[in-house]
Amino acid sequence: MTPLGGTAEVALSAAQGGKILVFVVFSTSCPHCQVETKALNQLFATVDPNRVSILATSLGEPESKVLRFKERFACKYPLATDPQRKLQRPFNIQGVPTYFMLDGARKVRYQGHAETYDVMNAQLQKLLAE
């Protein structure tokens, strides 16, 4: 996975280690993904950045397409690309959007699809309370 504007690949395990990671897999052409940018922006605005990171990754799409998506939908959270779809198999991603919440050790603690802000926030609060 490569962060937008970056040149080197980054392993998901290295992404903000120690924090809870809300990890979203999306496609720029997915209508649900487009609508849910509002919920992710809202979540991003309300989380404690010392405890939670958010990262959305597009599978199989070029950076230029993801940059246009970021601008068009005013994404406030970090975006990355996975042009070779390296994350698809380890996470068993069947469709988009797919949401994961990983604990500090990068163990998947929640997985869902097409979530609202209320659902994402409720799941995140459960994880933060542990």
Coordinates of N, CA and C in Angstrom, one line a residue, residues 28-96:
T28 N -13.1 4.1 -6.1 CA -13.6 5.4 -6.5 C -14.9 5.4 -7.2
S29 N -15.2 4.3 -7.9 CA -16.5 4.2 -8.7 C -17.6 3.7 -7.9
C30 N -17.4 3.3 -6.6 CA -18.5 2.7 -5.8 C -19.4 3.8 -5.2
P31 N -20.7 3.8 -5.6 CA -21.6 4.8 -5.1 C -21.7 4.8 -3.5
H32 N -21.6 3.6 -2.9 CA -21.7 3.6 -1.4 C -20.4 4.2 -0.8
C33 N -19.3 4.0 -1.4 CA -18.0 4.5 -1.0 C -18.1 6.0 -1.1
Q34 N -18.6 6.5 -2.1 CA -18.7 8.0 -2.3 C -19.6 8.6 -1.3
V35 N -20.8 8.0 -1.0 CA -21.7 8.6 0.0 C -21.0 8.5 1.4
E36 N -20.3 7.5 1.7 CA -19.8 7.3 3.0 C -18.6 8.1 3.4
T37 N -18.1 8.9 2.4 CA -17.0 9.8 2.8 C -17.5 10.8 3.8
K38 N -18.7 11.1 3.8 CA -19.3 12.1 4.8 C -19.2 11.4 6.2
A39 N -19.5 10.2 6.4 CA -19.5 9.5 7.6 C -18.0 9.4 8.1
L40 N -17.1 9.0 7.2 CA -15.7 8.9 7.6 C -15.1 10.3 7.9
N41 N -15.5 11.3 7.2 CA -15.0 12.7 7.6 C -15.5 13.0 9.0
Q42 N -16.8 12.7 9.3 CA -17.3 13.0 10.6 C -16.6 12.2 11.7
L43 N -16.3 10.9 11.4 CA -15.6 10.1 12.4 C -14.1 10.6 12.6
F44 N -13.5 11.0 11.5 CA -12.1 11.5 11.5 C -12.1 12.8 12.4
A45 N -13.1 13.6 12.3 CA -13.2 14.9 13.0 C -13.4 14.7 14.5
T46 N -13.9 13.5 14.9 CA -14.3 13.3 16.3 C -13.3 12.4 17.1
V47 N -12.5 11.7 16.4 CA -11.6 10.7 17.1 C -10.4 11.5 17.7
D48 N -9.9 10.8 18.8 CA -8.7 11.3 19.4 C -7.5 10.8 18.6
P49 N -6.8 11.7 17.9 CA -5.7 11.2 17.1 C -4.5 10.5 17.8
N50 N -4.5 10.6 19.1 CA -3.5 9.9 19.9 C -3.9 8.5 20.2
R51 N -5.2 8.2 19.9 CA -5.7 6.8 20.2 C -6.2 6.1 19.0
V52 N -6.5 6.9 17.9 CA -7.2 6.3 16.7 C -6.6 6.9 15.5
S53 N -6.4 6.0 14.5 CA -6.0 6.5 13.1 C -7.0 5.9 12.2
I54 N -7.2 6.7 11.1 CA -8.1 6.2 10.0 C -7.3 6.2 8.7
L55 N -7.5 5.2 8.0 CA -6.9 5.1 6.7 C -7.8 4.4 5.7
A56 N -8.0 4.9 4.5 CA -8.8 4.3 3.5 C -7.9 4.0 2.3
T57 N -8.0 2.8 1.8 CA -7.2 2.3 0.7 C -8.0 1.8 -0.5
S58 N -7.7 2.3 -1.6 CA -8.3 1.9 -2.9 C -7.5 0.7 -3.5
L59 N -8.3 -0.3 -3.9 CA -7.7 -1.5 -4.5 C -7.6 -1.4 -6.0
G60 N -6.5 -1.6 -6.6 CA -6.3 -1.7 -8.0 C -6.5 -0.5 -8.8
E61 N -6.5 0.7 -8.2 CA -6.7 1.9 -8.9 C -5.4 2.8 -8.9
P62 N -5.2 3.6 -9.9 CA -4.0 4.4 -9.9 C -4.2 5.6 -9.0
E63 N -3.1 6.2 -8.5 CA -3.1 7.3 -7.6 C -3.9 8.5 -8.2
S64 N -3.8 8.7 -9.4 CA -4.4 9.9 -10.0 C -6.0 9.8 -9.8
K65 N -6.5 8.6 -10.0 CA -8.0 8.4 -9.8 C -8.3 8.6 -8.3
V66 N -7.5 8.2 -7.4 CA -7.8 8.3 -6.0 C -7.6 9.8 -5.6
L67 N -6.7 10.5 -6.1 CA -6.5 11.9 -5.9 C -7.8 12.7 -6.3
R68 N -8.3 12.4 -7.5 CA -9.6 13.0 -7.9 C -10.7 12.7 -7.0
F69 N -10.8 11.5 -6.5 CA -11.8 11.1 -5.5 C -11.7 11.9 -4.3
K70 N -10.5 12.1 -3.8 CA -10.2 12.8 -2.6 C -10.7 14.3 -2.7
E71 N -10.4 14.9 -3.8 CA -10.8 16.3 -4.1 C -12.3 16.4 -4.3
R72 N -12.9 15.5 -5.1 CA -14.3 15.6 -5.4 C -15.2 15.4 -4.1
F73 N -14.8 14.5 -3.2 CA -15.6 14.2 -2.1 C -15.0 14.7 -0.8
A74 N -14.0 15.6 -0.9 CA -13.5 16.4 0.2 C -13.1 15.4 1.4
C75 N -12.3 14.4 1.1 CA -11.9 13.4 2.1 C -10.9 14.1 3.0
K76 N -11.1 14.1 4.3 CA -10.2 14.7 5.3 C -9.3 13.7 5.9
Y77 N -9.6 12.4 5.8 CA -8.8 11.3 6.3 C -7.7 10.9 5.3
P78 N -6.7 10.2 5.8 CA -5.6 9.8 4.8 C -6.1 8.7 3.9
L79 N -5.6 8.8 2.7 CA -5.9 7.8 1.6 C -4.6 7.2 1.1
A80 N -4.8 5.9 0.7 CA -3.6 5.2 0.1 C -4.1 4.4 -1.1
T81 N -3.2 3.9 -1.9 CA -3.5 3.0 -3.0 C -2.9 1.7 -2.8
D82 N -3.5 0.7 -3.3 CA -3.0 -0.7 -3.4 C -3.2 -1.2 -4.8
P83 N -2.4 -0.7 -5.7 CA -2.6 -1.0 -7.1 C -2.5 -2.5 -7.5
Q84 N -1.7 -3.3 -6.7 CA -1.5 -4.7 -7.0 C -2.5 -5.5 -6.1
R85 N -3.4 -4.9 -5.4 CA -4.4 -5.6 -4.6 C -3.8 -6.6 -3.6
K86 N -2.6 -6.2 -3.0 CA -1.9 -7.1 -2.1 C -2.7 -7.3 -0.8
L87 N -3.6 -6.4 -0.4 CA -4.4 -6.5 0.8 C -5.6 -7.3 0.6
Q88 N -6.0 -7.6 -0.6 CA -7.3 -8.3 -0.8 C -7.4 -9.7 -0.3
R89 N -6.3 -10.5 -0.5 CA -6.3 -11.8 0.0 C -6.2 -12.0 1.5
P90 N -5.2 -11.3 2.1 CA -5.1 -11.4 3.6 C -6.3 -11.0 4.4
F91 N -7.0 -10.0 3.8 CA -8.2 -9.5 4.5 C -9.5 -10.1 4.0
N92 N -9.4 -11.0 3.0 CA -10.5 -11.7 2.4 C -11.6 -10.7 2.0
I93 N -11.2 -9.7 1.2 CA -12.1 -8.6 0.8 C -12.9 -9.1 -0.4
Q94 N -14.2 -9.1 -0.2 CA -15.2 -9.6 -1.2 C -15.8 -8.5 -1.9
G95 N -15.9 -7.3 -1.3 CA -16.5 -6.1 -2.0 C -16.2 -4.9 -1.2
V96 N -16.6 -3.8 -1.8 CA -16.4 -2.5 -1.2 C -17.7 -1.7 -0.9

